[in-house]
Short mmCIF file of C-alpha atoms and ligand atoms in Angstrom, two decimals:
data_model
loop_
_atom_site.label_atom_id
_atom_site.label_comp_id
_atom_site.label_asym_id
_atom_site.label_seq_id
_atom_site.Cartn_x
_atom_site.Cartn_y
_atom_site.Cartn_z
CA MET A 130 133.26 -72.17 -51.17
CA THR A 131 130.54 -69.64 -50.95
CA VAL A 132 127.08 -71.17 -50.43
CA THR A 133 124.02 -69.07 -50.11
CA ARG A 134 120.32 -69.88 -50.14
CA PHE A 135 116.90 -68.45 -50.77
CA ALA A 136 114.47 -69.96 -48.38
CA PRO A 137 110.80 -69.00 -49.07
CA SER A 138 107.95 -70.74 -47.52
CA PRO A 139 105.50 -72.03 -50.16
CA THR A 140 102.55 -70.35 -48.60
CA GLY A 141 102.07 -67.55 -51.14
CA TYR A 142 103.34 -66.00 -54.23
CA LEU A 143 106.75 -64.19 -54.30
CA HIS A 144 106.64 -60.43 -54.06
CA VAL A 145 109.23 -57.73 -54.47
CA GLY A 146 110.32 -57.97 -50.87
CA ASN A 147 111.16 -61.61 -51.52
CA LEU A 148 112.95 -60.89 -54.71
CA ARG A 149 115.27 -58.55 -52.88
CA THR A 150 116.29 -61.43 -50.57
CA ALA A 151 116.61 -63.98 -53.40
CA LEU A 152 118.51 -61.58 -55.55
CA PHE A 153 121.07 -60.51 -52.82
CA ASN A 154 121.83 -64.24 -52.04
CA TYR A 155 121.97 -65.11 -55.83
CA MET A 156 124.36 -62.36 -56.50
CA ILE A 157 126.74 -63.12 -53.56
CA ALA A 158 126.85 -66.72 -54.73
CA ARG A 159 127.47 -65.90 -58.52
CA LYS A 160 129.99 -63.14 -57.74
CA ALA A 161 132.08 -65.55 -55.71
CA GLY A 162 131.72 -68.50 -58.26
CA GLY A 163 129.77 -70.28 -55.40
CA SER A 164 126.55 -72.21 -55.17
CA PHE A 165 122.98 -70.95 -54.66
CA ILE A 166 120.43 -73.18 -53.05
CA LEU A 167 116.60 -72.86 -53.40
CA ARG A 168 115.21 -74.10 -50.16
CA LEU A 169 111.57 -74.60 -49.62
CA ASP A 170 110.70 -74.02 -45.98
CA ASP A 171 107.80 -76.23 -46.02
CA THR A 172 107.46 -77.67 -42.45
CA ASP A 173 104.10 -76.34 -42.03
CA PRO A 174 101.84 -78.86 -43.83
CA GLU A 175 98.60 -76.83 -43.32
CA ARG A 176 99.91 -73.64 -45.10
CA SER A 177 102.40 -74.98 -47.52
CA ARG A 178 101.05 -75.81 -50.96
CA GLU A 179 102.59 -77.46 -54.03
CA GLU A 180 100.97 -74.87 -56.24
CA TYR A 181 102.99 -72.09 -54.53
CA ALA A 182 106.31 -74.18 -54.74
CA ASP A 183 105.71 -74.43 -58.58
CA ALA A 184 104.88 -70.70 -58.67
CA ILE A 185 108.11 -69.85 -56.81
CA ARG A 186 110.21 -72.00 -59.18
CA GLU A 187 108.40 -70.42 -62.24
CA ASP A 188 108.91 -66.84 -60.98
CA LEU A 189 112.66 -67.48 -60.30
CA GLU A 190 113.08 -69.05 -63.74
CA TRP A 191 111.34 -66.07 -65.32
CA LEU A 192 113.83 -63.80 -63.81
CA GLY A 193 116.90 -66.10 -64.66
CA LEU A 194 117.70 -66.57 -61.07
CA THR A 195 118.85 -70.21 -61.47
CA TRP A 196 119.52 -72.49 -58.63
CA ASP A 197 122.26 -75.20 -58.31
CA ARG A 198 120.19 -77.28 -55.86
CA GLU A 199 116.84 -77.54 -54.56
CA GLU A 200 116.13 -78.64 -50.88
CA ARG A 201 112.85 -79.24 -49.12
CA GLN A 202 112.58 -79.05 -45.31
CA SER A 203 109.63 -81.53 -45.31
CA LYS A 204 112.10 -84.22 -46.55
CA ARG A 205 114.58 -83.62 -43.89
CA LEU A 206 112.48 -84.12 -40.65
CA ASP A 207 114.81 -86.93 -39.59
CA ARG A 208 117.68 -84.45 -39.51
CA TYR A 209 115.82 -82.00 -37.32
CA ALA A 210 114.73 -84.95 -34.98
CA GLU A 211 118.27 -85.97 -34.62
CA ALA A 212 119.52 -82.29 -33.91
CA ALA A 213 116.74 -81.94 -31.38
CA ASP A 214 117.92 -85.13 -29.65
CA ARG A 215 121.39 -83.73 -29.39
CA LEU A 216 120.08 -80.45 -27.87
CA ARG A 217 118.02 -82.52 -25.38
CA ALA A 218 120.99 -84.53 -24.40
CA GLN A 219 122.81 -81.23 -23.68
CA GLY A 220 119.90 -79.94 -21.57
CA ARG A 221 119.26 -77.16 -24.01
CA LEU A 222 115.85 -78.23 -25.12
CA TYR A 223 113.10 -78.29 -22.53
CA GLU A 224 109.40 -79.36 -22.59
CA CYS A 225 106.88 -76.70 -21.68
CA PHE A 226 103.07 -77.16 -21.27
CA GLU A 227 101.70 -73.79 -21.01
CA THR A 228 98.68 -73.19 -23.15
CA PRO A 229 98.65 -70.11 -25.48
CA GLU A 230 96.10 -68.47 -23.19
CA GLU A 231 98.15 -69.00 -20.12
CA LEU A 232 101.27 -67.59 -22.02
CA GLU A 233 99.16 -64.61 -22.89
CA LEU A 234 98.18 -63.99 -19.43
CA LYS A 235 101.90 -64.18 -18.31
CA ARG A 236 102.84 -61.71 -20.92
CA ARG A 237 100.19 -59.25 -19.90
CA LYS A 238 101.14 -59.51 -16.18
CA GLN A 239 104.67 -58.80 -17.12
CA LEU A 240 103.81 -55.81 -19.24
CA ASN A 241 101.56 -54.48 -16.49
CA MET A 242 104.47 -54.52 -14.09
CA GLY A 243 106.57 -52.61 -16.69
CA ARG A 244 108.69 -55.77 -17.44
CA PRO A 245 109.53 -57.05 -21.07
CA PRO A 246 107.25 -60.05 -21.82
CA VAL A 247 109.94 -62.75 -21.74
CA TYR A 248 109.16 -66.35 -21.00
CA ASP A 249 109.67 -66.95 -17.35
CA ARG A 250 111.29 -70.40 -17.87
CA SER A 251 108.82 -71.94 -15.15
CA ALA A 252 108.89 -75.18 -17.14
CA LEU A 253 112.56 -75.57 -16.19
CA ASN A 254 111.39 -76.24 -12.62
CA LEU A 255 109.23 -79.25 -13.50
CA ASP A 256 110.27 -82.52 -12.13
CA SER A 257 109.78 -85.65 -13.98
CA ALA A 258 106.82 -86.65 -12.10
CA GLU A 259 105.18 -83.32 -12.96
CA ILE A 260 106.22 -83.70 -16.55
CA GLU A 261 104.50 -87.06 -16.70
CA ARG A 262 101.38 -85.73 -15.14
CA LEU A 263 101.21 -82.75 -17.70
CA ARG A 264 101.80 -85.00 -20.53
CA THR A 265 98.91 -87.22 -19.48
CA GLU A 266 96.71 -84.17 -18.83
CA ARG A 267 97.65 -82.00 -21.71
CA GLY A 268 99.37 -84.15 -24.23
CA ALA A 269 102.83 -83.70 -25.50
CA GLY A 270 104.36 -80.13 -24.71
CA HIS A 271 106.35 -77.81 -26.94
CA TRP A 272 110.02 -77.67 -26.75
CA ARG A 273 111.92 -74.50 -26.12
CA PHE A 274 115.80 -73.87 -26.50
CA ARG A 275 117.37 -72.68 -23.34
CA LEU A 276 119.38 -69.79 -24.29
CA ASP A 277 122.62 -68.87 -22.53
CA HIS A 278 122.10 -65.55 -20.87
CA GLU A 279 125.04 -63.63 -22.31
CA ARG A 280 125.44 -61.01 -24.85
CA ILE A 281 125.27 -62.39 -28.58
CA GLU A 282 127.51 -60.51 -31.00
CA TRP A 283 128.11 -60.62 -34.57
CA VAL A 284 129.29 -58.35 -37.38
CA ASP A 285 126.32 -57.89 -39.68
CA GLY A 286 127.21 -57.57 -43.45
CA ILE A 287 124.99 -54.59 -43.72
CA LEU A 288 124.24 -53.34 -40.20
CA GLY A 289 127.71 -53.55 -38.81
CA ASP A 290 128.40 -54.60 -35.20
CA LEU A 291 125.19 -55.93 -33.65
CA SER A 292 124.56 -57.57 -30.31
CA LEU A 293 121.63 -58.73 -28.29
CA ASP A 294 121.31 -59.52 -24.66
CA ALA A 295 119.92 -63.16 -24.71
CA ALA A 296 118.15 -62.54 -21.40
CA SER A 297 115.96 -60.00 -23.08
CA VAL A 298 114.32 -62.43 -25.44
CA SER A 299 112.18 -65.55 -24.71
CA ASP A 300 113.67 -68.97 -25.12
CA PRO A 301 112.55 -69.82 -28.66
CA VAL A 302 110.07 -72.54 -29.24
CA LEU A 303 111.76 -75.09 -31.65
CA ILE A 304 108.98 -77.98 -31.70
CA ARG A 305 105.45 -77.52 -31.35
CA GLY A 306 103.18 -79.66 -29.18
CA ASP A 307 101.93 -81.46 -32.32
CA GLY A 308 105.70 -82.36 -33.23
CA GLN A 309 106.01 -79.86 -35.94
CA VAL A 310 109.55 -78.55 -36.11
CA LEU A 311 109.59 -74.80 -36.37
CA TYR A 312 111.68 -72.66 -38.83
CA THR A 313 114.14 -71.38 -36.13
CA LEU A 314 115.58 -74.93 -35.68
CA ALA A 315 115.08 -76.40 -39.26
CA SER A 316 116.87 -73.49 -40.83
CA VAL A 317 119.78 -73.78 -38.52
CA VAL A 318 120.16 -77.45 -39.14
CA ASP A 319 119.98 -76.88 -42.89
CA ASP A 320 122.44 -73.94 -42.85
CA VAL A 321 124.94 -75.98 -40.81
CA GLU A 322 124.59 -79.34 -42.89
CA MET A 323 124.53 -77.65 -46.23
CA GLY A 324 127.61 -75.48 -45.48
CA VAL A 325 125.80 -72.16 -45.98
CA THR A 326 128.33 -69.35 -45.68
CA ASP A 327 126.27 -66.19 -46.16
CA VAL A 328 122.76 -65.55 -45.15
CA VAL A 329 121.07 -62.35 -46.34
CA ARG A 330 117.45 -61.84 -45.08
CA GLY A 331 115.25 -59.03 -44.03
CA SER A 332 115.87 -57.06 -40.81
CA ASP A 333 112.64 -58.65 -39.41
CA HIS A 334 114.97 -61.68 -38.67
CA VAL A 335 117.65 -59.94 -36.53
CA THR A 336 116.37 -61.36 -33.22
CA ASN A 337 116.06 -64.84 -34.78
CA THR A 338 119.71 -64.40 -35.96
CA ALA A 339 120.83 -63.89 -32.41
CA THR A 340 118.94 -66.99 -31.02
CA GLN A 341 120.09 -69.02 -34.05
CA ILE A 342 123.66 -68.18 -33.49
CA GLN A 343 123.48 -69.94 -30.12
CA ILE A 344 121.67 -72.96 -31.48
CA ILE A 345 124.33 -73.29 -34.13
CA GLN A 346 127.05 -73.14 -31.50
CA ALA A 347 125.10 -75.73 -29.54
CA LEU A 348 125.03 -78.03 -32.53
CA GLY A 349 128.77 -77.69 -33.11
CA GLY A 350 128.41 -75.78 -36.22
CA THR A 351 129.88 -72.69 -37.64
CA ALA A 352 127.62 -69.59 -38.06
CA PRO A 353 127.28 -68.17 -41.52
CA ARG A 354 128.10 -64.62 -42.27
CA PHE A 355 124.67 -62.75 -41.62
CA ALA A 356 123.39 -59.67 -43.23
CA HIS A 357 120.01 -58.10 -42.66
CA HIS A 358 118.73 -55.65 -45.47
CA SER A 359 116.25 -53.11 -44.55
CA LEU A 360 112.51 -53.70 -45.19
CA LEU A 361 110.87 -52.06 -48.29
CA THR A 362 108.39 -49.27 -47.91
CA GLY A 363 106.01 -47.49 -50.23
CA PRO A 364 107.04 -44.21 -51.97
CA GLN A 365 105.85 -42.24 -48.92
CA GLY A 366 107.62 -44.40 -46.48
CA GLU A 367 104.29 -46.32 -45.59
CA GLY A 368 104.47 -50.01 -44.80
CA LEU A 369 104.32 -52.19 -47.80
CA SER A 370 102.94 -55.35 -46.01
CA LYS A 371 99.31 -54.75 -46.92
CA ARG A 372 100.23 -53.95 -50.55
CA LEU A 373 102.61 -56.84 -51.10
CA GLY A 374 99.60 -58.79 -52.40
CA THR A 375 99.59 -56.57 -55.28
CA LEU A 376 103.26 -56.52 -55.74
CA ALA A 377 103.60 -60.28 -56.44
CA LEU A 378 106.19 -60.88 -59.23
CA ARG A 379 103.55 -62.60 -61.29
CA ASP A 380 101.20 -59.56 -61.16
CA LEU A 381 104.08 -57.45 -62.19
CA ARG A 382 104.87 -59.80 -64.98
CA ALA A 383 101.26 -59.64 -66.14
CA ARG A 384 101.50 -55.94 -66.31
CA GLY A 385 104.36 -56.19 -68.77
CA VAL A 386 107.36 -55.45 -66.32
CA GLU A 387 110.45 -57.06 -67.75
CA PRO A 388 112.82 -59.20 -65.60
CA ALA A 389 115.65 -56.80 -66.45
CA ALA A 390 113.63 -53.86 -64.92
CA LEU A 391 112.87 -55.71 -61.74
CA LEU A 392 116.39 -57.20 -61.38
CA SER A 393 118.30 -53.89 -62.10
CA LEU A 394 116.03 -51.84 -59.64
CA LEU A 395 116.12 -54.20 -56.80
CA ALA A 396 119.79 -54.92 -57.06
CA ARG A 397 120.63 -51.37 -56.30
CA LEU A 398 117.69 -49.91 -54.43
CA GLY A 399 118.78 -48.65 -51.04
CA SER A 400 122.36 -48.85 -51.91
CA SER A 401 124.75 -45.90 -52.63
CA GLN A 402 125.33 -47.29 -56.17
CA PRO A 403 123.06 -45.83 -58.94
CA VAL A 404 120.36 -47.94 -60.60
CA GLU A 405 121.80 -49.22 -63.98
CA LEU A 406 119.96 -51.23 -66.50
CA HIS A 407 121.45 -54.78 -66.89
CA ASP A 408 119.73 -57.52 -68.73
CA SER A 409 120.88 -60.41 -66.49
CA PRO A 410 121.37 -61.07 -62.91
CA ASP A 411 124.87 -62.29 -63.42
CA ALA A 412 125.86 -58.91 -64.97
CA LEU A 413 124.45 -57.19 -61.86
CA ALA A 414 126.30 -59.58 -59.58
CA GLU A 415 129.61 -58.46 -60.81
CA SER A 416 129.26 -55.13 -59.11
CA PHE A 417 127.22 -56.20 -56.19
CA ASP A 418 128.54 -54.88 -53.02
CA LEU A 419 126.69 -55.61 -49.77
CA SER A 420 128.53 -52.85 -47.90
CA SER A 421 126.95 -50.17 -50.17
CA PHE A 422 123.54 -50.81 -48.55
CA GLY A 423 122.19 -48.86 -45.68
CA ALA A 424 120.07 -49.50 -42.70
CA ALA A 425 117.26 -47.17 -43.38
CA PRO A 426 113.99 -48.39 -44.77
CA THR A 427 114.14 -48.51 -48.58
CA LYS A 428 111.47 -46.76 -50.53
CA PHE A 429 110.07 -48.77 -53.47
CA ASP A 430 107.79 -47.21 -56.04
CA GLU A 431 106.48 -49.66 -58.63
CA ASN A 432 106.20 -46.91 -61.16
CA ASP A 433 109.91 -46.86 -61.35
CA LEU A 434 109.80 -50.20 -63.04
CA PHE A 435 108.12 -48.89 -66.14
CA PRO A 436 110.83 -46.45 -67.38
CA LEU A 437 113.32 -49.33 -66.89
CA THR A 438 111.09 -51.74 -68.73
CA ARG A 439 110.67 -49.24 -71.51
CA ALA A 440 114.46 -48.72 -71.75
CA TYR A 441 114.87 -52.45 -71.94
CA VAL A 442 112.18 -53.14 -74.36
CA GLN A 443 113.51 -50.34 -76.64
CA SER A 444 117.08 -51.72 -76.59
CA LEU A 445 115.98 -55.24 -77.87
CA PRO A 446 117.18 -56.25 -81.27
CA PHE A 447 114.54 -57.43 -83.84
CA GLU A 448 115.53 -61.12 -83.39
CA ALA A 449 114.65 -60.83 -79.79
CA VAL A 450 111.05 -59.79 -80.69
CA ARG A 451 110.66 -61.33 -84.09
CA GLY A 452 108.66 -64.41 -82.78
CA ARG A 453 106.30 -62.28 -80.80
CA ILE A 454 105.79 -59.88 -83.73
CA LEU A 455 104.90 -62.77 -86.13
CA ALA A 456 102.58 -64.18 -83.54
CA LEU A 457 100.58 -60.91 -83.74
CA GLY A 458 99.99 -61.72 -87.44
CA VAL A 459 102.44 -59.22 -88.88
CA PRO A 460 103.62 -60.50 -92.31
CA GLU A 461 107.25 -61.82 -92.30
CA ALA A 462 108.16 -59.26 -94.87
CA GLN A 463 106.97 -56.43 -92.60
CA ALA A 464 107.94 -57.72 -89.42
CA GLU A 465 111.19 -55.73 -89.08
CA ARG A 466 109.77 -52.50 -90.28
CA PHE A 467 106.91 -52.86 -87.88
CA TRP A 468 109.52 -53.20 -84.96
CA ARG A 469 111.36 -50.23 -86.23
CA VAL A 470 108.21 -48.18 -86.25
CA ALA A 471 106.72 -49.41 -82.91
CA ARG A 472 109.64 -49.76 -80.57
CA GLU A 473 110.19 -46.13 -79.83
CA ASN A 474 106.43 -45.82 -78.93
CA ILE A 475 105.97 -48.61 -76.49
CA THR A 476 106.61 -49.23 -72.76
CA VAL A 477 105.82 -52.86 -72.43
CA LEU A 478 105.91 -55.49 -75.16
CA GLU A 479 102.15 -55.87 -74.97
CA ASP A 480 101.77 -52.41 -76.31
CA LEU A 481 102.87 -53.78 -79.83
CA LYS A 482 99.29 -55.26 -80.03
CA GLY A 483 97.90 -51.75 -80.17
CA TRP A 484 100.20 -50.60 -82.81
CA TRP A 485 99.41 -53.62 -85.02
CA LYS A 486 95.64 -53.00 -84.41
CA LEU A 487 96.14 -49.43 -85.60
CA CYS A 488 97.88 -50.76 -88.75
CA THR A 489 95.20 -53.30 -89.62
CA GLU A 490 91.90 -51.63 -88.39
CA GLY A 491 92.90 -48.03 -88.48
CA ALA A 492 92.96 -45.57 -85.65
CA GLU A 493 90.14 -43.58 -84.20
CA PRO A 494 91.19 -40.28 -85.89
CA GLU A 495 91.66 -37.21 -83.78
CA ILE A 496 90.55 -34.25 -85.76
CA ALA A 497 90.39 -30.68 -84.30
CA GLU A 498 87.35 -28.71 -85.31
CA GLU A 499 89.51 -26.12 -86.99
CA ASP A 500 91.13 -28.79 -89.07
CA ALA A 501 88.15 -30.68 -90.16
CA GLU A 502 87.75 -29.26 -93.54
CA PHE A 503 91.45 -29.41 -94.24
CA VAL A 504 91.53 -33.14 -93.21
CA GLU A 505 88.54 -33.90 -95.48
CA THR A 506 90.31 -32.24 -98.47
CA ALA A 507 93.61 -34.17 -97.60
CA LEU A 508 91.83 -37.48 -97.24
CA ALA A 509 90.16 -36.99 -100.51
CA LEU A 510 93.77 -36.88 -102.07
CA LEU A 511 94.91 -40.06 -100.24
CA PRO A 512 94.90 -43.11 -102.58
CA ASP A 513 93.82 -46.54 -101.12
CA PRO A 514 96.27 -48.75 -99.38
CA PRO A 515 98.70 -50.45 -99.80
CA TYR A 516 101.36 -47.71 -99.55
CA ASP A 517 105.02 -47.79 -99.87
CA GLU A 518 107.97 -45.54 -98.45
CA SER A 519 107.15 -42.66 -100.64
CA SER A 520 103.33 -42.43 -99.98
CA TRP A 521 103.77 -40.06 -97.18
CA SER A 522 105.84 -37.56 -98.92
CA ASP A 523 103.72 -37.81 -102.24
CA TRP A 524 100.42 -37.23 -100.34
CA THR A 525 101.74 -34.49 -98.15
CA THR A 526 103.07 -32.78 -101.17
CA ARG A 527 99.92 -33.00 -102.92
CA VAL A 528 98.02 -31.71 -99.93
CA ARG A 529 100.39 -28.85 -99.63
CA GLU A 530 99.84 -27.81 -103.20
CA ALA A 531 96.13 -28.16 -102.95
CA THR A 532 95.71 -26.24 -99.53
CA GLY A 533 98.72 -24.04 -99.17
CA ARG A 534 99.44 -25.43 -95.66
CA LYS A 535 102.88 -26.25 -94.67
CA GLY A 536 105.11 -27.42 -91.66
CA LYS A 537 103.39 -28.50 -88.49
CA GLY A 538 100.09 -27.10 -89.64
CA LEU A 539 100.22 -29.44 -92.48
CA PHE A 540 101.80 -32.70 -90.90
CA MET A 541 100.15 -32.72 -87.39
CA PRO A 542 96.52 -32.90 -88.31
CA LEU A 543 97.54 -35.65 -90.91
CA ARG A 544 99.35 -37.48 -88.42
CA LYS A 545 96.44 -37.30 -85.94
CA ALA A 546 93.87 -38.30 -88.74
CA LEU A 547 95.86 -41.43 -89.39
CA THR A 548 97.09 -42.49 -86.12
CA GLY A 549 94.72 -40.73 -83.71
CA GLN A 550 97.79 -39.33 -81.81
CA GLY A 551 99.83 -36.07 -81.83
CA GLN A 552 103.21 -38.10 -81.59
CA GLY A 553 104.40 -41.37 -82.72
CA PRO A 554 106.41 -43.09 -85.36
CA ASP A 555 108.10 -41.66 -88.53
CA MET A 556 104.94 -41.46 -90.74
CA ALA A 557 107.04 -42.24 -93.98
CA ASP A 558 108.11 -45.54 -92.25
CA LEU A 559 104.54 -46.16 -90.83
CA MET A 560 102.58 -45.70 -94.11
CA PRO A 561 103.63 -49.05 -95.81
CA LEU A 562 102.07 -50.85 -92.72
CA LEU A 563 98.78 -49.11 -92.81
CA GLN A 564 96.02 -51.43 -94.23
CA LYS A 565 93.19 -49.07 -93.38
CA VAL A 566 92.77 -45.51 -93.24
CA PRO A 567 89.87 -43.19 -92.22
CA GLY A 568 87.02 -42.87 -94.75
CA ARG A 569 88.26 -45.96 -96.63
CA GLY A 570 86.34 -49.51 -96.94
N1 LIG B 38 111.43 -69.16 -44.51
C1 LIG B 38 111.99 -67.99 -44.04
C2 LIG B 38 111.38 -66.83 -44.47
O1 LIG B 38 110.64 -66.71 -45.46
C3 LIG B 38 113.56 -67.90 -44.30
C4 LIG B 38 114.25 -66.85 -43.44
C5 LIG B 38 115.65 -67.06 -43.73
O2 LIG B 38 116.26 -66.70 -44.64
O3 LIG B 38 116.37 -67.75 -42.78
O4 LIG B 38 111.24 -65.84 -43.58
#
């Protein structure tokens, strides 16, 4: 069975980049009728916070990305300890005592000599007496995985044939001096024990993947199929990392972006398939095809979310927005008309507020100087609210008879006088909703 997982660290709010990863893994699982795990990578007690874990669940629920199971790394520390013991027994995990400053010095020396800054494995030469001495002097060391120096190869679901010379990277640290198990090991143990079959993540993880493949093999597990999606950039190709803070899913939600817009854009952005509006992640999953994605960085423009949000919002049937409209104070009897009138003129549902305010409090009229006299005459001919469906045509007929104006010259100044805008809803439909018009009460 296909099993995928989304594995955020609860150290911040989810942003569009995280959503891309979550959505790909979700769609792979759903398309295959498999299982999707939410895994909280919370082995760092200093940076992980419950508040972020809650926020992650809330954001995923808002998007309709349901998970079949939740796992937390902080509850599985015994599993990681057991795996570490197995690696130690095989001689694949070795203790190192260099301080960060010493490692930095080594790195700089290597770079000065034009060599790649790969850990020199000097800790492998320590005998047990030296290890004892260092432990007494410096406290427990950190533990590195001894890579086999061979070429690590895999077929990446997006990037195709990939390989990495293990000798070109440092033996990864799996356990810190303070005993904290690092992601590289924890993730592998989880993927193997939870039967994860497919892992999609950002291309910043490619090197991790290579080393993790060896760790999986050392633990006797089967490596999942890996795929690395390109990183998102801004519309000009600029890095998004600094801006991701403002592209948090909850901020976009606060700006009125609809889940359907976010899901539809991110499910297809960077692929050869066109963006199509779907209202659920399951509908998007049906046509999801990992092989249609390319390796090039993917440009993301948050402004693209608004036309999609607009299209989605305008497609909603009255029943879907009824509650929201009634909550604005729109009387039940007028609610359906209000939706009919407003829907073509909003981008986000929040814009409904402005239209109801216009109906109840009146608009700031927009009156051109050359129309001032005409509008004054017209308004004098307008009876007091309430109005009905024939009010607009009755009024404009009388104004035409009184002033001789017709067509656009007649209608446009009147529309602007009542709504403050040159375009908008059908006026005959709007009139019955207007409780206040310029120059009255
Ligand atoms: N917690 C890791 C991250 O957010 C998970 C990476 C992975 O998918 O393995 O980068």
